[in-house]
Coordinates of C-alpha atoms in Angstrom, one line a residue:
X1 CA -4.1 5.7 -7.8
X2 CA -4.0 2.0 -6.7
X3 CA -6.0 -0.3 -9.0
X4 CA -7.7 -3.5 -8.1
X5 CA -5.9 -6.6 -9.1
X6 CA -9.2 -7.6 -10.8
X7 CA -9.5 -4.4 -12.9
X8 CA -8.7 -6.2 -16.2
X9 CA -11.8 -8.4 -15.9
X10 CA -14.2 -5.5 -15.2
X11 CA -15.1 -4.9 -18.9
X12 CA -15.4 -1.6 -20.7
X13 CA -18.7 -0.3 -19.3
X14 CA -17.6 -0.1 -15.7
X15 CA -17.8 3.3 -14.0
X16 CA -14.8 3.8 -11.7
X17 CA -14.3 6.2 -8.8
X18 CA -11.4 7.1 -6.5
X19 CA -11.6 6.5 -2.8
X20 CA -8.7 7.6 -0.6
X21 CA -6.2 6.9 -3.4
X22 CA -7.8 3.5 -4.4
X23 CA -9.7 2.9 -7.6
X24 CA -13.1 1.3 -7.0
X25 CA -15.9 0.0 -9.3
X26 CA -18.8 2.3 -8.6
X27 CA -21.1 0.6 -11.1
X28 CA -21.0 -2.0 -13.9
X29 CA -24.4 -1.3 -15.4
X30 CA -27.5 0.7 -14.3
X31 CA -28.4 1.0 -10.7
X32 CA -31.7 -0.9 -10.9
X33 CA -30.2 -3.9 -12.7
X34 CA -27.5 -4.3 -10.0
X35 CA -30.1 -3.8 -7.2
X36 CA -32.3 -6.5 -8.7
X37 CA -29.4 -8.9 -9.0
X38 CA -28.6 -8.6 -5.3
X39 CA -32.2 -8.7 -4.1
X40 CA -33.4 -11.4 -6.5
X41 CA -30.5 -13.3 -8.0
X42 CA -26.7 -12.8 -7.4
X43 CA -24.5 -9.8 -7.3
X44 CA -20.7 -10.3 -7.8
X45 CA -18.6 -7.7 -6.0
X46 CA -14.9 -6.8 -5.9
X47 CA -13.7 -5.8 -2.4
X48 CA -10.0 -6.4 -3.3
X49 CA -9.1 -2.8 -2.5
X50 CA -10.5 -3.0 1.0
X51 CA -8.0 -3.3 3.8
X52 CA -7.1 -7.0 4.2
X53 CA -4.7 -7.7 7.1
X54 CA -3.1 -11.0 8.1
X55 CA -2.4 -11.2 11.8
X56 CA -0.3 -14.2 13.0
X57 CA 2.1 -15.3 15.7
X58 CA 1.8 -16.9 19.1
X59 CA 0.3 -13.6 20.5
X60 CA -2.1 -13.0 17.6
X61 CA -5.2 -13.7 19.7
X62 CA -4.1 -11.4 22.5
X63 CA -3.3 -8.7 19.9
X64 CA -6.9 -8.9 18.5
X65 CA -8.3 -8.9 22.1
X66 CA -6.4 -5.8 23.0
X67 CA -7.4 -3.8 20.0
X68 CA -11.1 -4.7 19.5
X69 CA -14.3 -4.2 21.4
X70 CA -15.6 -7.7 21.0
X71 CA -14.5 -10.8 22.9
X72 CA -12.3 -13.1 20.8
X73 CA -11.0 -15.2 23.7
X74 CA -13.2 -18.1 22.9
X75 CA -13.9 -17.5 19.2
X76 CA -13.5 -20.9 17.7
X77 CA -11.3 -21.6 14.7
X78 CA -13.2 -21.2 11.3
X79 CA -15.5 -18.5 12.8
X80 CA -15.7 -14.7 12.2
X81 CA -16.9 -11.7 14.2
X82 CA -17.4 -8.0 13.6
X83 CA -16.0 -5.4 16.0
X84 CA -14.7 -1.8 16.4
X85 CA -11.2 -0.7 16.8
X86 CA -11.0 2.4 19.1
X87 CA -8.5 4.8 20.4
X88 CA -8.1 5.6 24.1
X89 CA -10.9 8.1 24.0
X90 CA -13.3 5.6 22.3
X91 CA -13.0 7.4 19.0
X92 CA -13.5 4.9 16.1
X93 CA -10.3 3.9 14.3
X94 CA -12.2 1.4 12.1
X95 CA -14.9 -1.2 11.9
X96 CA -13.3 -4.6 11.3
X97 CA -14.4 -8.1 10.4
X98 CA -12.1 -10.7 12.0
X99 CA -11.8 -14.2 10.5
X100 CA -10.2 -16.9 12.7
X101 CA -8.3 -19.3 10.4
X102 CA -6.8 -21.2 13.4
X103 CA -3.1 -20.4 12.8
X104 CA -3.7 -16.8 11.7
X105 CA -6.5 -14.2 11.4
X106 CA -7.7 -12.2 8.5
X107 CA -9.0 -8.7 9.4
X108 CA -11.1 -6.8 6.8
X109 CA -11.8 -3.1 6.9
X110 CA -13.1 -0.5 4.4
X111 CA -10.9 1.6 2.1
X112 CA -11.3 4.8 4.0
X113 CA -9.8 3.3 7.1
X114 CA -6.9 1.2 5.6
X115 CA -4.1 3.6 6.5
X116 CA -5.4 4.6 9.9
X117 CA -5.9 0.9 10.8
X118 CA -2.5 -0.1 9.5
X119 CA -0.8 2.7 11.5
X120 CA -2.7 1.8 14.6
X121 CA -1.9 -1.9 14.3
X122 CA 1.7 -1.2 13.7
X123 CA 1.9 1.1 16.7
X124 CA 0.5 -1.5 19.1
X125 CA 2.4 -4.7 18.0
X126 CA 3.8 -6.6 20.9
X127 CA 5.4 -10.0 21.6
X128 CA 5.2 -12.6 18.8
X129 CA 2.8 -10.8 16.5
X130 CA 3.1 -10.2 12.8
X131 CA 0.7 -7.9 10.9
X132 CA 0.8 -7.8 7.1
X133 CA -1.3 -5.6 4.8
X134 CA -2.3 -7.9 2.0
X135 CA -4.3 -5.4 -0.1
X136 CA -3.0 -5.7 -3.6
X137 CA -1.6 -9.1 -2.9
X138 CA -4.8 -11.1 -2.6
X139 CA -8.3 -10.5 -3.8
X140 CA -11.6 -10.3 -1.9
X141 CA -14.5 -11.4 -4.0
X142 CA -18.1 -11.5 -2.8
X143 CA -21.3 -13.0 -4.0
X144 CA -24.5 -11.8 -2.4
X145 CA -28.1 -12.6 -3.2
X146 CA -30.8 -15.3 -2.6
X147 CA -29.2 -17.7 -5.1
X148 CA -25.6 -17.1 -4.1
X149 CA -25.4 -20.3 -2.0
X150 CA -25.9 -22.3 -5.2
X151 CA -22.5 -21.0 -6.4
X152 CA -20.7 -21.3 -3.1
X153 CA -21.7 -25.0 -2.9
X154 CA -19.2 -25.7 -5.8
X155 CA -16.3 -24.7 -3.6
X156 CA -17.3 -26.6 -0.5
X157 CA -16.4 -30.2 0.3
X158 CA -19.7 -30.7 2.2
X159 CA -23.4 -29.6 2.0
X160 CA -23.8 -25.8 1.9
X161 CA -26.5 -25.9 4.6
X162 CA -23.9 -26.9 7.2
X163 CA -21.8 -23.8 6.4
X164 CA -23.2 -21.4 9.0
X165 CA -23.3 -17.6 9.0
X166 CA -19.9 -16.2 9.9
X167 CA -18.1 -19.5 9.2
X168 CA -14.7 -19.2 7.5
X169 CA -12.6 -22.0 6.2
X170 CA -9.7 -22.8 3.9
X171 CA -10.6 -24.6 0.7
X172 CA -8.6 -25.6 -2.4
X173 CA -9.1 -23.9 -5.8
X174 CA -6.7 -24.4 -8.8
X175 CA -4.4 -26.3 -6.4
X176 CA -4.1 -23.3 -4.1
X177 CA -5.5 -22.4 -0.7
X178 CA -8.3 -19.8 -0.7
X179 CA -10.4 -18.7 2.2
X180 CA -14.2 -18.9 1.9
X181 CA -16.5 -17.3 4.5
X182 CA -20.3 -17.0 4.8
X183 CA -20.4 -13.3 5.3
X184 CA -21.8 -10.3 3.6
X185 CA -23.2 -6.7 3.9
X186 CA -26.7 -6.7 2.3
X187 CA -28.7 -9.1 4.4
X188 CA -28.9 -11.6 1.6
X189 CA -27.0 -15.0 1.5
X190 CA -23.4 -13.8 1.1
X191 CA -20.0 -15.5 0.6
X192 CA -16.5 -14.0 0.6
X193 CA -13.6 -15.5 -1.2
X194 CA -10.0 -14.4 -0.3
X195 CA -7.7 -15.7 -3.0
X196 CA -4.0 -15.2 -4.1
X197 CA -3.6 -12.7 -6.9
X198 CA -2.4 -15.2 -9.5
X199 CA -5.7 -17.1 -9.5
X200 CA -8.1 -14.2 -8.7
X201 CA -9.1 -13.4 -12.3
X202 CA -9.7 -17.1 -13.0
X203 CA -11.8 -17.3 -9.8
X204 CA -13.9 -14.2 -10.8
X205 CA -14.5 -15.6 -14.3
X206 CA -15.4 -19.1 -12.8
X207 CA -18.0 -17.5 -10.5
X208 CA -19.5 -15.7 -13.4
X209 CA -19.6 -18.9 -15.4
X210 CA -21.3 -20.8 -12.6
X211 CA -23.9 -18.1 -12.3
X212 CA -24.7 -17.7 -16.0
X213 CA -28.1 -19.4 -15.6
X214 CA -28.8 -17.8 -12.2
X215 CA -28.9 -14.1 -13.1
X216 CA -25.5 -13.1 -11.8
X217 CA -24.0 -9.8 -12.8
X218 CA -21.1 -7.7 -11.4
X219 CA -22.2 -4.9 -9.0
X220 CA -20.5 -1.8 -7.8
X221 CA -20.1 0.0 -4.5
X222 CA -23.0 2.4 -5.1
X223 CA -25.7 -0.2 -4.9
X224 CA -24.0 -1.9 -2.0
X225 CA -24.3 1.2 0.1
X226 CA -28.1 1.4 -0.4
X227 CA -28.6 -2.3 0.2
X228 CA -26.6 -2.0 3.5
X229 CA -28.8 0.8 4.7
X230 CA -32.0 -1.2 3.9
X231 CA -31.0 -3.8 6.5
X232 CA -29.3 -1.2 8.8
X233 CA -25.8 -2.7 8.2
X234 CA -23.4 -0.2 9.9
X235 CA -21.4 2.1 7.6
X236 CA -19.1 4.1 9.8
X237 CA -18.2 6.4 6.9
X238 CA -21.7 7.9 7.1
X239 CA -22.8 7.1 10.7
X240 CA -19.8 8.5 12.7
X241 CA -20.9 12.1 13.2
X242 CA -18.4 14.6 14.7
X243 CA -19.4 15.4 18.3
X244 CA -21.4 12.2 18.8
X245 CA -20.4 9.1 20.6
X246 CA -21.0 5.4 19.9
X247 CA -24.2 5.2 21.9
X248 CA -25.6 8.2 20.1
X249 CA -24.8 6.7 16.7
X250 CA -26.3 3.3 17.8
X251 CA -23.1 1.3 17.4
X252 CA -22.9 0.0 21.0
X253 CA -24.1 -3.4 19.8
X254 CA -20.5 -3.9 18.5
X255 CA -19.2 -3.7 22.1
X256 CA -19.0 -6.7 24.5
X257 CA -19.7 -4.9 27.8
X258 CA -18.4 -7.8 29.9
X259 CA -15.0 -7.5 28.3
X260 CA -12.7 -5.5 30.6
X261 CA -9.4 -5.0 28.8
X262 CA -9.1 -3.3 25.4
X263 CA -8.1 0.1 24.2
X264 CA -11.0 2.5 24.7
X265 CA -12.6 0.5 27.5
X266 CA -12.4 3.1 30.2
X267 CA -13.8 5.8 27.9
X268 CA -16.7 3.5 27.0
X269 CA -17.5 2.9 30.6
X270 CA -17.6 6.7 31.2
X271 CA -20.0 7.1 28.3
X272 CA -22.3 4.6 29.8
X273 CA -22.8 6.9 32.8
X274 CA -23.7 9.9 30.6
X275 CA -27.2 10.5 29.2
X276 CA -27.0 10.6 25.3
X277 CA -27.7 14.0 23.9
X278 CA -28.7 12.7 20.5
X279 CA -29.5 9.6 18.5
X280 CA -29.7 8.2 15.0
X281 CA -32.9 6.9 13.5
X282 CA -33.9 5.9 10.0
X283 CA -36.4 7.7 7.8
X284 CA -38.1 7.5 4.4
X285 CA -39.2 10.1 2.0
X286 CA -40.5 10.2 -1.6
X287 CA -38.0 9.7 -4.4
X288 CA -38.5 13.2 -5.8
X289 CA -38.0 14.9 -2.5
X290 CA -34.9 17.2 -2.3
X291 CA -33.3 15.9 0.9
X292 CA -29.5 15.8 1.2
X293 CA -26.8 15.1 3.7
X294 CA -26.4 18.1 6.1
X295 CA -30.0 19.4 5.7
X296 CA -31.6 20.6 8.9
X297 CA -34.5 19.0 10.6
X298 CA -37.1 21.1 12.4
X299 CA -39.9 21.0 14.9
X300 CA -41.8 24.3 14.4
X301 CA -38.9 26.8 14.1
X302 CA -36.4 24.8 16.3
X303 CA -33.6 22.8 14.7
X304 CA -33.6 19.4 16.3
X305 CA -31.2 17.5 14.0
X306 CA -29.6 17.0 10.6
X307 CA -29.7 14.5 7.7
X308 CA -26.7 12.0 7.8
X309 CA -27.2 10.2 4.5
X310 CA -29.8 9.3 1.8
X311 CA -30.0 6.4 -0.7
X312 CA -32.6 5.2 -3.2
X313 CA -34.5 2.0 -2.3
X314 CA -35.9 0.2 -5.3
X315 CA -37.8 -2.2 -3.1
X316 CA -39.7 0.7 -1.4
X317 CA -39.7 3.0 -4.3
X318 CA -38.6 5.7 -1.9
X319 CA -35.5 7.4 -0.5
X320 CA -34.2 5.9 2.7
X321 CA -31.8 7.7 5.0
X322 CA -30.5 8.3 8.5
X323 CA -31.0 11.4 10.6
X324 CA -29.3 12.5 13.8
X325 CA -31.8 14.0 16.2
X326 CA -31.9 15.4 19.7
X327 CA -32.4 12.4 22.0
X328 CA -36.0 13.3 23.0
X329 CA -37.1 13.1 19.4
X330 CA -35.4 9.7 18.6
X331 CA -38.5 7.6 17.9
X332 CA -40.2 5.8 15.0
X333 CA -43.5 6.9 13.5
X334 CA -42.7 10.7 13.6
X335 CA -43.3 13.1 10.7
X336 CA -40.6 15.8 10.7
X337 CA -39.8 18.8 8.6
X338 CA -36.6 19.1 6.6
X339 CA -35.4 22.4 5.1
X340 CA -32.7 21.9 2.5
X341 CA -30.4 24.1 0.5
X342 CA -33.2 24.6 -2.0
X343 CA -35.3 26.2 0.6
X344 CA -38.0 23.7 0.0
X345 CA -39.9 22.2 3.0
X346 CA -40.0 18.3 2.9
X347 CA -41.6 15.9 5.4
X348 CA -39.8 12.7 6.4
X349 CA -41.2 9.7 8.3
X350 CA -39.0 8.0 10.9
X351 CA -38.8 4.2 10.7
X352 CA -37.7 1.2 12.6
X353 CA -35.2 -1.2 11.0
X354 CA -34.8 -3.3 9.0
X355 CA -36.5 -1.2 6.4
X356 CA -37.0 -4.2 4.0
X357 CA -37.1 -7.9 4.5
X358 CA -34.5 -9.5 2.2
X359 CA -35.7 -12.5 0.2
X360 CA -32.9 -14.6 1.6
X361 CA -34.6 -14.4 5.0
X362 CA -37.6 -16.1 3.6
X363 CA -36.1 -19.0 1.7
X364 CA -34.2 -22.1 2.6
X365 CA -31.2 -23.6 0.9
X366 CA -32.5 -26.7 -1.0

């Protein structure tokens, strides 16, 4: 099992889990404390075992263009963008976050799709393109929360308010170049640090030190997943349902439809001509309700869908989830019956997203 290069600074109380051969911090403390840190203060998260690729060479931009669903032709240096990587039939290879650092690109994807993405990239290299998998060689450290900008300011040579969402720049720390991006997954102010392995532990500890009086604590992947759902941040590990296409899983916003040349384009155009058979919508239910992934959803005695995922929302004091329904039932404000493995009937309420309003949306950097 591959360990994070930051494992030695985790502390003794961390709960670890294995994901596709990689060791990941699931939790550092109790769930509620980590949730409160992200939603009220600052959560410190280790993404170092995610897939981190460096794409460089004269043809790097054309390579990114060919393999992704968004248009990177005019993406300015020091900017970032999220896209999908598809195969020829528009099946999802991975969801990627691409950072343009002028002379090279960083491409970030989740752990579950590292190997598949690496193989796909390698298969499609052409011209003057170099693709290097940096996972295990550099760290990816994130701070997220309404106070996180106060820490990020210490690493910027100018006022933090000028550092816009999806910006990405090289800065100097400990006499070495690191990449800092305003980017995150939870809807709060978020910042990502990509740093060489030899200074990563120092950087982690420095961030903790800077956040001592701001309520910062390390947070694991468990709480990140629920925070992502609350603001409907896409998680393809739960939302890609076998037999459903990108329009049915509501991921079409990650496609630039005016872009004409990329792998999967023709299949996407064909999907646009077809009426969706199903669709994904959010729902809420009481915390004590026994609703699980795979449970069937009914109208009268007819099965009309199934539960995709559920997570606890401390803000709402409810369970939130996603459900895949027959297309005619994809609407908000519905009350639907779920019958789970326990045999118990539970009623869920369909919702529009976002399901909470993050505090960061309501405050300004001062």
